[in-house]
Amino acid sequence: MPIPIEFRLPKGWQAVPPDAAGAPGAAFVAIHPATNRPGFTTNITIDGEHRPDAASLAEIADESINRLHQAATTVSLSQRTEFGSADAPGLTQVLRVTTLVEREHTELIQCQVYLSMSDVDRPQERAVIRLSLTAAEDNFKAVIGDFQEFVASVRPESPGSA
C-alpha cells in the first residue's frame, strides 16, 4: 500500500491472504463465506499505488476497466460518479462483468471506489487507493450495504494505531 490505512470489516466478512484468494497484487482481501458458490465467493479487495502523474481518477478507473477486459469475457461500465473535494477527490464506478467460473459464464458486479490522497508536504505526490466489491449478480444487493459501511470506515492510519 502506498500509505497505511485503517478500516473496519463488517460482520460476516473474513480476511484471507491475498495469494490464497487469487489476488496476489492486493494489499488486503476479505470474503463473505455466506455467499460462497463453486469457484467464487463475494469479496472485498484493497490495493493502491503511488501516482506521480497527473492522470484523473476517471483515467485511472479506465485503466482498471482495460485490465479487467484481459481477464473477463465482457466488461461494461454501468455507473460512474465523482465525489469529494479538490483536496480529497474520489470516484465510484459500477461494472458488470461476465467471466468464466468453473467453465460456466458467470455474471458479476464489481463496485470500485477510488480515493486520492495527496502528500501534505508534497502535493504533487499522491496515493490512489482502490476498494473493490465483487459479487455474483444475485448477491450484490445483499452485500452492497456492507461495502458502503466498509468504505465509510476507511481512513489514513492514525499515529500509534496498528
mmCIF file of N, CA, C and O in Angstrom, residues 28-121:
data_model
loop_
_atom_site.group_PDB
_atom_site.id
_atom_site.type_symbol
_atom_site.label_atom_id
_atom_site.label_comp_id
_atom_site.label_asym_id
_atom_site.label_seq_id
_atom_site.Cartn_x
_atom_site.Cartn_y
_atom_site.Cartn_z
ATOM 1 N N PHE A 28 -5.066 -6.313 0.617
ATOM 2 C CA PHE A 28 -5.990 -6.909 1.574
ATOM 3 C C PHE A 28 -7.144 -7.538 0.808
ATOM 4 O O PHE A 28 -7.617 -6.976 -0.183
ATOM 5 N N VAL A 29 -7.612 -8.685 1.308
ATOM 6 C CA VAL A 29 -8.791 -9.352 0.734
ATOM 7 C C VAL A 29 -9.648 -9.874 1.880
ATOM 8 O O VAL A 29 -9.139 -10.439 2.847
ATOM 9 N N ALA A 30 -10.944 -9.671 1.748
ATOM 10 C CA ALA A 30 -11.911 -10.267 2.674
ATOM 11 C C ALA A 30 -12.982 -10.958 1.836
ATOM 12 O O ALA A 30 -13.326 -10.493 0.747
ATOM 13 N N ILE A 31 -13.473 -12.077 2.352
ATOM 14 C CA ILE A 31 -14.530 -12.810 1.658
ATOM 15 C C ILE A 31 -15.779 -12.857 2.534
ATOM 16 O O ILE A 31 -15.712 -12.671 3.752
ATOM 17 N N HIS A 32 -16.902 -13.107 1.895
ATOM 18 C CA HIS A 32 -18.184 -13.244 2.583
ATOM 19 C C HIS A 32 -18.605 -14.704 2.427
ATOM 20 O O HIS A 32 -19.249 -15.068 1.433
ATOM 21 N N PRO A 33 -18.201 -15.568 3.376
ATOM 22 C CA PRO A 33 -18.435 -17.009 3.226
ATOM 23 C C PRO A 33 -19.890 -17.392 2.976
ATOM 24 O O PRO A 33 -20.152 -18.400 2.313
ATOM 25 N N ALA A 34 -20.837 -16.605 3.445
ATOM 26 C CA ALA A 34 -22.252 -16.951 3.249
ATOM 27 C C ALA A 34 -22.659 -16.890 1.780
ATOM 28 O O ALA A 34 -23.696 -17.430 1.410
ATOM 29 N N THR A 35 -21.847 -16.236 0.936
ATOM 30 C CA THR A 35 -22.170 -16.136 -0.490
ATOM 31 C C THR A 35 -21.302 -17.056 -1.345
ATOM 32 O O THR A 35 -21.220 -16.880 -2.552
ATOM 33 N N ASN A 36 -20.678 -18.032 -0.706
ATOM 34 C CA ASN A 36 -19.800 -18.955 -1.418
ATOM 35 C C ASN A 36 -20.601 -19.789 -2.415
ATOM 36 O O ASN A 36 -21.712 -20.214 -2.146
ATOM 37 N N ARG A 37 -20.016 -19.960 -3.590
ATOM 38 C CA ARG A 37 -20.575 -20.855 -4.610
ATOM 39 C C ARG A 37 -19.378 -21.512 -5.286
ATOM 40 O O ARG A 37 -18.268 -21.021 -5.165
ATOM 41 N N PRO A 38 -19.566 -22.588 -5.994
ATOM 42 C CA PRO A 38 -18.410 -23.255 -6.613
ATOM 43 C C PRO A 38 -17.569 -22.276 -7.437
ATOM 44 O O PRO A 38 -18.065 -21.645 -8.364
ATOM 45 N N GLY A 39 -16.311 -22.122 -7.042
ATOM 46 C CA GLY A 39 -15.364 -21.311 -7.805
ATOM 47 C C GLY A 39 -15.393 -19.829 -7.542
ATOM 48 O O GLY A 39 -14.566 -19.086 -8.076
ATOM 49 N N PHE A 40 -16.329 -19.331 -6.712
ATOM 50 C CA PHE A 40 -16.378 -17.894 -6.481
ATOM 51 C C PHE A 40 -17.035 -17.575 -5.137
ATOM 52 O O PHE A 40 -18.055 -18.173 -4.784
ATOM 53 N N THR A 41 -16.448 -16.611 -4.442
ATOM 54 C CA THR A 41 -17.012 -16.084 -3.207
ATOM 55 C C THR A 41 -16.969 -14.563 -3.288
ATOM 56 O O THR A 41 -15.962 -13.981 -3.711
ATOM 57 N N THR A 42 -18.050 -13.918 -2.892
ATOM 58 C CA THR A 42 -18.087 -12.458 -2.846
ATOM 59 C C THR A 42 -16.878 -11.961 -2.065
ATOM 60 O O THR A 42 -16.529 -12.533 -1.026
ATOM 61 N N ASN A 43 -16.263 -10.893 -2.562
ATOM 62 C CA ASN A 43 -15.034 -10.425 -1.916
ATOM 63 C C ASN A 43 -14.894 -8.912 -1.966
ATOM 64 O O ASN A 43 -15.476 -8.246 -2.821
ATOM 65 N N ILE A 44 -14.107 -8.424 -1.023
ATOM 66 C CA ILE A 44 -13.662 -7.032 -0.982
ATOM 67 C C ILE A 44 -12.148 -7.065 -1.105
ATOM 68 O O ILE A 44 -11.494 -7.853 -0.420
ATOM 69 N N THR A 45 -11.608 -6.233 -1.973
ATOM 70 C CA THR A 45 -10.155 -6.128 -2.094
ATOM 71 C C THR A 45 -9.736 -4.673 -1.935
ATOM 72 O O THR A 45 -10.500 -3.753 -2.233
ATOM 73 N N ILE A 46 -8.516 -4.510 -1.458
ATOM 74 C CA ILE A 46 -7.899 -3.190 -1.357
ATOM 75 C C ILE A 46 -6.558 -3.266 -2.053
ATOM 76 O O ILE A 46 -5.772 -4.197 -1.819
ATOM 77 N N ASP A 47 -6.291 -2.303 -2.922
ATOM 78 C CA ASP A 47 -4.959 -2.139 -3.484
ATOM 79 C C ASP A 47 -4.733 -0.649 -3.684
ATOM 80 O O ASP A 47 -5.627 0.162 -3.479
ATOM 81 N N GLY A 48 -3.536 -0.309 -4.030
ATOM 82 C CA GLY A 48 -3.238 1.098 -4.233
ATOM 83 C C GLY A 48 -1.867 1.276 -4.839
ATOM 84 O O GLY A 48 -1.088 0.328 -4.948
ATOM 85 N N GLU A 49 -1.607 2.514 -5.229
ATOM 86 C CA GLU A 49 -0.328 2.813 -5.851
ATOM 87 C C GLU A 49 -0.014 4.295 -5.730
ATOM 88 O O GLU A 49 -0.906 5.119 -5.571
ATOM 89 N N HIS A 50 1.274 4.600 -5.793
ATOM 90 C CA HIS A 50 1.699 5.996 -5.914
ATOM 91 C C HIS A 50 1.453 6.406 -7.346
ATOM 92 O O HIS A 50 1.740 5.652 -8.270
ATOM 93 N N ARG A 51 0.927 7.586 -7.552
ATOM 94 C CA ARG A 51 0.684 8.096 -8.903
ATOM 95 C C ARG A 51 1.398 9.444 -9.040
ATOM 96 O O ARG A 51 0.857 10.471 -8.664
ATOM 97 N N PRO A 52 2.598 9.433 -9.591
ATOM 98 C CA PRO A 52 3.321 10.692 -9.778
ATOM 99 C C PRO A 52 2.821 11.477 -10.994
ATOM 100 O O PRO A 52 3.189 12.624 -11.191
ATOM 101 N N ASP A 53 1.948 10.850 -11.795
ATOM 102 C CA ASP A 53 1.436 11.516 -12.989
ATOM 103 C C ASP A 53 0.200 12.354 -12.654
ATOM 104 O O ASP A 53 -0.269 12.373 -11.525
ATOM 105 N N ALA A 54 -0.326 13.023 -13.640
ATOM 106 C CA ALA A 54 -1.494 13.884 -13.444
ATOM 107 C C ALA A 54 -2.782 13.215 -13.908
ATOM 108 O O ALA A 54 -3.787 13.882 -14.119
ATOM 109 N N ALA A 55 -2.770 11.895 -14.047
ATOM 110 C CA ALA A 55 -3.957 11.178 -14.519
ATOM 111 C C ALA A 55 -5.136 11.447 -13.589
ATOM 112 O O ALA A 55 -5.009 11.433 -12.363
ATOM 113 N N SER A 56 -6.295 11.691 -14.182
ATOM 114 C CA SER A 56 -7.506 11.892 -13.394
ATOM 115 C C SER A 56 -7.961 10.549 -12.835
ATOM 116 O O SER A 56 -7.554 9.484 -13.318
ATOM 117 N N LEU A 57 -8.834 10.597 -11.828
ATOM 118 C CA LEU A 57 -9.374 9.345 -11.301
ATOM 119 C C LEU A 57 -10.172 8.601 -12.371
ATOM 120 O O LEU A 57 -10.166 7.367 -12.416
ATOM 121 N N ALA A 58 -10.834 9.335 -13.260
ATOM 122 C CA ALA A 58 -11.567 8.679 -14.354
ATOM 123 C C ALA A 58 -10.590 7.933 -15.272
ATOM 124 O O ALA A 58 -10.884 6.813 -15.711
ATOM 125 N N GLU A 59 -9.439 8.517 -15.554
ATOM 126 C CA GLU A 59 -8.436 7.838 -16.394
ATOM 127 C C GLU A 59 -7.880 6.610 -15.675
ATOM 128 O O GLU A 59 -7.679 5.556 -16.300
ATOM 129 N N ILE A 60 -7.670 6.716 -14.375
ATOM 130 C CA ILE A 60 -7.175 5.574 -13.598
ATOM 131 C C ILE A 60 -8.244 4.475 -13.566
ATOM 132 O O ILE A 60 -7.934 3.282 -13.713
ATOM 133 N N ALA A 61 -9.504 4.862 -13.420
ATOM 134 C CA ALA A 61 -10.598 3.886 -13.441
ATOM 135 C C ALA A 61 -10.704 3.212 -14.809
ATOM 136 O O ALA A 61 -10.971 2.011 -14.894
ATOM 137 N N ASP A 62 -10.478 3.968 -15.883
ATOM 138 C CA ASP A 62 -10.470 3.381 -17.233
ATOM 139 C C ASP A 62 -9.356 2.343 -17.369
ATOM 140 O O ASP A 62 -9.535 1.312 -18.020
ATOM 141 N N GLU A 63 -8.199 2.616 -16.750
ATOM 142 C CA GLU A 63 -7.099 1.642 -16.776
ATOM 143 C C GLU A 63 -7.548 0.330 -16.136
ATOM 144 O O GLU A 63 -7.224 -0.759 -16.624
ATOM 145 N N SER A 64 -8.297 0.433 -15.062
ATOM 146 C CA SER A 64 -8.806 -0.754 -14.376
ATOM 147 C C SER A 64 -9.753 -1.543 -15.274
ATOM 148 O O SER A 64 -9.696 -2.773 -15.333
ATOM 149 N N ILE A 65 -10.629 -0.827 -15.975
ATOM 150 C CA ILE A 65 -11.540 -1.488 -16.910
ATOM 151 C C ILE A 65 -10.748 -2.222 -17.988
ATOM 152 O O ILE A 65 -11.056 -3.370 -18.326
ATOM 153 N N ASN A 66 -9.721 -1.587 -18.507
ATOM 154 C CA ASN A 66 -8.897 -2.224 -19.540
ATOM 155 C C ASN A 66 -8.223 -3.484 -19.018
ATOM 156 O O ASN A 66 -8.138 -4.487 -19.735
ATOM 157 N N ARG A 67 -7.743 -3.464 -17.756
ATOM 158 C CA ARG A 67 -7.135 -4.669 -17.182
ATOM 159 C C ARG A 67 -8.177 -5.777 -17.022
ATOM 160 O O ARG A 67 -7.899 -6.940 -17.283
ATOM 161 N N LEU A 68 -9.382 -5.415 -16.607
ATOM 162 C CA LEU A 68 -10.445 -6.416 -16.453
ATOM 163 C C LEU A 68 -10.814 -7.053 -17.788
ATOM 164 O O LEU A 68 -11.123 -8.241 -17.840
ATOM 165 N N HIS A 69 -10.790 -6.264 -18.862
ATOM 166 C CA HIS A 69 -11.089 -6.799 -20.196
ATOM 167 C C HIS A 69 -10.159 -7.952 -20.550
ATOM 168 O O HIS A 69 -10.555 -8.857 -21.289
ATOM 169 N N GLN A 70 -8.934 -7.938 -20.032
ATOM 170 C CA GLN A 70 -7.974 -9.001 -20.339
ATOM 171 C C GLN A 70 -8.341 -10.319 -19.658
ATOM 172 O O GLN A 70 -7.973 -11.381 -20.128
ATOM 173 N N ALA A 71 -9.085 -10.251 -18.526
ATOM 174 C CA ALA A 71 -9.395 -11.461 -17.771
ATOM 175 C C ALA A 71 -10.846 -11.907 -17.907
ATOM 176 O O ALA A 71 -11.169 -13.041 -17.561
ATOM 177 N N ALA A 72 -11.714 -11.051 -18.387
ATOM 178 C CA ALA A 72 -13.142 -11.355 -18.433
ATOM 179 C C ALA A 72 -13.629 -11.487 -19.869
ATOM 180 O O ALA A 72 -12.982 -11.028 -20.805
ATOM 181 N N THR A 73 -14.790 -12.105 -20.016
ATOM 182 C CA THR A 73 -15.406 -12.229 -21.332
ATOM 183 C C THR A 73 -15.936 -10.880 -21.789
ATOM 184 O O THR A 73 -15.680 -10.450 -22.911
ATOM 185 N N THR A 74 -16.697 -10.213 -20.904
ATOM 186 C CA THR A 74 -17.188 -8.865 -21.200
ATOM 187 C C THR A 74 -17.110 -8.008 -19.941
ATOM 188 O O THR A 74 -17.217 -8.519 -18.820
ATOM 189 N N VAL A 75 -16.930 -6.714 -20.146
ATOM 190 C CA VAL A 75 -16.924 -5.735 -19.064
ATOM 191 C C VAL A 75 -17.660 -4.507 -19.576
ATOM 192 O O VAL A 75 -17.360 -4.012 -20.663
ATOM 193 N N SER A 76 -18.642 -4.045 -18.801
ATOM 194 C CA SER A 76 -19.331 -2.818 -19.197
ATOM 195 C C SER A 76 -19.486 -1.911 -17.979
ATOM 196 O O SER A 76 -19.722 -2.385 -16.867
ATOM 197 N N LEU A 77 -19.348 -0.633 -18.236
ATOM 198 C CA LEU A 77 -19.486 0.373 -17.195
ATOM 199 C C LEU A 77 -20.963 0.706 -17.040
ATOM 200 O O LEU A 77 -21.609 1.145 -17.989
ATOM 201 N N SER A 78 -21.514 0.496 -15.851
ATOM 202 C CA SER A 78 -22.927 0.780 -15.586
ATOM 203 C C SER A 78 -23.133 2.168 -15.009
ATOM 204 O O SER A 78 -24.134 2.810 -15.274
ATOM 205 N N GLN A 79 -22.178 2.602 -14.183
ATOM 206 C CA GLN A 79 -22.346 3.876 -13.491
ATOM 207 C C GLN A 79 -20.983 4.396 -13.067
ATOM 208 O O GLN A 79 -20.110 3.622 -12.682
ATOM 209 N N ARG A 80 -20.821 5.704 -13.119
ATOM 210 C CA ARG A 80 -19.599 6.333 -12.622
ATOM 211 C C ARG A 80 -19.981 7.670 -11.996
ATOM 212 O O ARG A 80 -20.696 8.455 -12.605
ATOM 213 N N THR A 81 -19.497 7.894 -10.780
ATOM 214 C CA THR A 81 -19.807 9.114 -10.043
ATOM 215 C C THR A 81 -18.546 9.634 -9.369
ATOM 216 O O THR A 81 -17.852 8.867 -8.687
ATOM 217 N N GLU A 82 -18.287 10.920 -9.557
ATOM 218 C CA GLU A 82 -17.189 11.554 -8.830
ATOM 219 C C GLU A 82 -17.752 12.167 -7.562
ATOM 220 O O GLU A 82 -18.902 12.594 -7.522
ATOM 221 N N PHE A 83 -16.935 12.190 -6.501
ATOM 222 C CA PHE A 83 -17.364 12.766 -5.230
ATOM 223 C C PHE A 83 -16.160 13.382 -4.539
ATOM 224 O O PHE A 83 -15.039 13.299 -5.027
ATOM 225 N N GLY A 84 -16.393 13.991 -3.390
ATOM 226 C CA GLY A 84 -15.313 14.583 -2.614
ATOM 227 C C GLY A 84 -15.028 16.008 -3.027
ATOM 228 O O GLY A 84 -15.856 16.680 -3.647
ATOM 229 N N SER A 85 -13.819 16.450 -2.691
ATOM 230 C CA SER A 85 -13.395 17.822 -2.964
ATOM 231 C C SER A 85 -12.123 17.808 -3.793
ATOM 232 O O SER A 85 -11.542 16.756 -4.040
ATOM 233 N N ALA A 86 -11.670 18.993 -4.177
ATOM 234 C CA ALA A 86 -10.421 19.090 -4.935
ATOM 235 C C ALA A 86 -9.247 18.554 -4.116
ATOM 236 O O ALA A 86 -8.314 17.973 -4.657
ATOM 237 N N ASP A 87 -9.300 18.727 -2.801
ATOM 238 C CA ASP A 87 -8.225 18.243 -1.934
ATOM 239 C C ASP A 87 -8.300 16.740 -1.671
ATOM 240 O O ASP A 87 -7.284 16.110 -1.404
ATOM 241 N N ALA A 88 -9.494 16.186 -1.722
ATOM 242 C CA ALA A 88 -9.687 14.759 -1.440
ATOM 243 C C ALA A 88 -10.731 14.190 -2.396
ATOM 244 O O ALA A 88 -11.842 13.871 -2.003
ATOM 245 N N PRO A 89 -10.355 14.066 -3.679
ATOM 246 C CA PRO A 89 -11.321 13.562 -4.657
ATOM 247 C C PRO A 89 -11.519 12.055 -4.549
ATOM 248 O O PRO A 89 -10.658 11.329 -4.056
ATOM 249 N N GLY A 90 -12.670 11.625 -5.034
ATOM 250 C CA GLY A 90 -12.972 10.214 -5.088
ATOM 251 C C GLY A 90 -13.824 9.909 -6.314
ATOM 252 O O GLY A 90 -14.379 10.822 -6.941
ATOM 253 N N LEU A 91 -13.910 8.655 -6.644
ATOM 254 C CA LEU A 91 -14.705 8.220 -7.788
ATOM 255 C C LEU A 91 -15.237 6.832 -7.475
ATOM 256 O O LEU A 91 -14.521 6.000 -6.922
ATOM 257 N N THR A 92 -16.484 6.613 -7.821
ATOM 258 C CA THR A 92 -17.096 5.284 -7.706
ATOM 259 C C THR A 92 -17.540 4.853 -9.096
ATOM 260 O O THR A 92 -18.087 5.661 -9.845
ATOM 261 N N GLN A 93 -17.287 3.595 -9.430
ATOM 262 C CA GLN A 93 -17.827 3.061 -10.678
ATOM 263 C C GLN A 93 -18.352 1.656 -10.416
ATOM 264 O O GLN A 93 -17.825 0.930 -9.584
ATOM 265 N N VAL A 94 -19.416 1.333 -11.133
ATOM 266 C CA VAL A 94 -20.018 0.005 -11.050
ATOM 267 C C VAL A 94 -19.858 -0.648 -12.417
ATOM 268 O O VAL A 94 -20.226 -0.063 -13.442
ATOM 269 N N LEU A 95 -19.300 -1.850 -12.398
ATOM 270 C CA LEU A 95 -19.044 -2.596 -13.626
ATOM 271 C C LEU A 95 -19.841 -3.890 -13.630
ATOM 272 O O LEU A 95 -19.992 -4.542 -12.594
ATOM 273 N N ARG A 96 -20.325 -4.255 -14.789
ATOM 274 C CA ARG A 96 -20.943 -5.564 -14.992
ATOM 275 C C ARG A 96 -19.903 -6.405 -15.734
ATOM 276 O O ARG A 96 -19.399 -5.981 -16.776
ATOM 277 N N VAL A 97 -19.613 -7.561 -15.183
ATOM 278 C CA VAL A 97 -18.538 -8.399 -15.704
ATOM 279 C C VAL A 97 -19.078 -9.792 -15.966
ATOM 280 O O VAL A 97 -19.746 -10.376 -15.110
ATOM 281 N N THR A 98 -18.792 -10.313 -17.136
ATOM 282 C CA THR A 98 -19.080 -11.712 -17.429
ATOM 283 C C THR A 98 -17.743 -12.422 -17.521
ATOM 284 O O THR A 98 -16.845 -11.984 -18.252
ATOM 285 N N THR A 99 -17.598 -13.493 -16.761
ATOM 286 C CA THR A 99 -16.338 -14.225 -16.743
ATOM 287 C C THR A 99 -16.624 -15.716 -16.598
ATOM 288 O O THR A 99 -17.737 -16.113 -16.258
ATOM 289 N N LEU A 100 -15.633 -16.512 -16.866
ATOM 290 C CA LEU A 100 -15.778 -17.963 -16.703
ATOM 291 C C LEU A 100 -15.422 -18.346 -15.273
ATOM 292 O O LEU A 100 -14.342 -18.017 -14.789
ATOM 293 N N VAL A 101 -16.349 -19.028 -14.606
ATOM 294 C CA VAL A 101 -16.124 -19.583 -13.276
ATOM 295 C C VAL A 101 -16.528 -21.044 -13.351
ATOM 296 O O VAL A 101 -17.684 -21.346 -13.677
ATOM 297 N N GLU A 102 -15.570 -21.917 -13.079
ATOM 298 C CA GLU A 102 -15.844 -23.355 -13.190
ATOM 299 C C GLU A 102 -16.401 -23.698 -14.574
ATOM 300 O O GLU A 102 -17.374 -24.434 -14.697
ATOM 301 N N ARG A 103 -15.848 -23.087 -15.615
ATOM 302 C CA ARG A 103 -16.217 -23.294 -17.018
ATOM 303 C C ARG A 103 -17.641 -22.860 -17.359
ATOM 304 O O ARG A 103 -18.200 -23.256 -18.377
ATOM 305 N N GLU A 104 -18.245 -22.061 -16.496
ATOM 306 C CA GLU A 104 -19.587 -21.521 -16.740
ATOM 307 C C GLU A 104 -19.500 -19.999 -16.810
ATOM 308 O O GLU A 104 -18.787 -19.382 -16.015
ATOM 309 N N HIS A 105 -20.221 -19.385 -17.737
ATOM 310 C CA HIS A 105 -20.284 -17.926 -17.779
ATOM 311 C C HIS A 105 -21.036 -17.447 -16.541
ATOM 312 O O HIS A 105 -22.140 -17.923 -16.257
ATOM 313 N N THR A 106 -20.417 -16.549 -15.813
ATOM 314 C CA THR A 106 -20.986 -16.037 -14.572
ATOM 315 C C THR A 106 -21.066 -14.526 -14.649
ATOM 316 O O THR A 106 -20.103 -13.867 -15.057
ATOM 317 N N GLU A 107 -22.216 -13.988 -14.251
ATOM 318 C CA GLU A 107 -22.422 -12.539 -14.233
ATOM 319 C C GLU A 107 -22.029 -12.007 -12.859
ATOM 320 O O GLU A 107 -22.588 -12.435 -11.841
ATOM 321 N N LEU A 108 -21.072 -11.088 -12.848
ATOM 322 C CA LEU A 108 -20.615 -10.468 -11.614
ATOM 323 C C LEU A 108 -20.852 -8.969 -11.703
ATOM 324 O O LEU A 108 -20.902 -8.399 -12.788
ATOM 325 N N ILE A 109 -20.970 -8.358 -10.541
ATOM 326 C CA ILE A 109 -20.998 -6.902 -10.460
ATOM 327 C C ILE A 109 -19.832 -6.498 -9.586
ATOM 328 O O ILE A 109 -19.605 -7.089 -8.520
ATOM 329 N N GLN A 110 -19.076 -5.527 -10.064
ATOM 330 C CA GLN A 110 -17.950 -5.018 -9.288
ATOM 331 C C GLN A 110 -18.159 -3.527 -9.055
ATOM 332 O O GLN A 110 -18.379 -2.767 -10.000
ATOM 333 N N CYS A 111 -18.114 -3.142 -7.788
ATOM 334 C CA CYS A 111 -18.188 -1.735 -7.413
ATOM 335 C C CYS A 111 -16.792 -1.330 -6.973
ATOM 336 O O CYS A 111 -16.215 -1.945 -6.076
ATOM 337 N N GLN A 112 -16.236 -0.327 -7.623
ATOM 338 C CA GLN A 112 -14.893 0.158 -7.307
ATOM 339 C C GLN A 112 -14.986 1.582 -6.777
ATOM 340 O O GLN A 112 -15.700 2.410 -7.338
ATOM 341 N N VAL A 113 -14.250 1.833 -5.696
ATOM 342 C CA VAL A 113 -14.169 3.173 -5.137
ATOM 343 C C VAL A 113 -12.701 3.575 -5.152
ATOM 344 O O VAL A 113 -11.847 2.841 -4.647
ATOM 345 N N TYR A 114 -12.426 4.718 -5.762
ATOM 346 C CA TYR A 114 -11.063 5.252 -5.837
ATOM 347 C C TYR A 114 -10.965 6.457 -4.916
ATOM 348 O O TYR A 114 -11.796 7.369 -4.979
ATOM 349 N N LEU A 115 -9.942 6.456 -4.063
ATOM 350 C CA LEU A 115 -9.683 7.569 -3.165
ATOM 351 C C LEU A 115 -8.295 8.107 -3.464
ATOM 352 O O LEU A 115 -7.329 7.345 -3.510
ATOM 353 N N SER A 116 -8.192 9.405 -3.674
ATOM 354 C CA SER A 116 -6.909 10.041 -3.952
ATOM 355 C C SER A 116 -6.482 10.831 -2.723
ATOM 356 O O SER A 116 -7.268 11.624 -2.191
ATOM 357 N N MET A 117 -5.268 10.575 -2.270
ATOM 358 C CA MET A 117 -4.753 11.258 -1.089
ATOM 359 C C MET A 117 -3.407 11.878 -1.432
ATOM 360 O O MET A 117 -2.471 11.173 -1.782
ATOM 361 N N SER A 118 -3.347 13.200 -1.331
ATOM 362 C CA SER A 118 -2.107 13.920 -1.633
ATOM 363 C C SER A 118 -1.246 14.019 -0.386
ATOM 364 O O SER A 118 -1.749 14.118 0.731
ATOM 365 N N ASP A 119 0.062 14.039 -0.606
ATOM 366 C CA ASP A 119 1.013 14.256 0.475
ATOM 367 C C ASP A 119 0.908 15.720 0.903
ATOM 368 O O ASP A 119 0.979 16.618 0.069
ATOM 369 N N VAL A 120 0.725 15.952 2.178
ATOM 370 C CA VAL A 120 0.555 17.314 2.685
ATOM 371 C C VAL A 120 1.789 18.172 2.381
ATOM 372 O O VAL A 120 1.662 19.338 1.993
ATOM 373 N N ASP A 121 2.989 17.604 2.517
ATOM 374 C CA ASP A 121 4.223 18.360 2.293
ATOM 375 C C ASP A 121 4.603 18.459 0.824
ATOM 376 O O ASP A 121 5.302 19.387 0.435
#
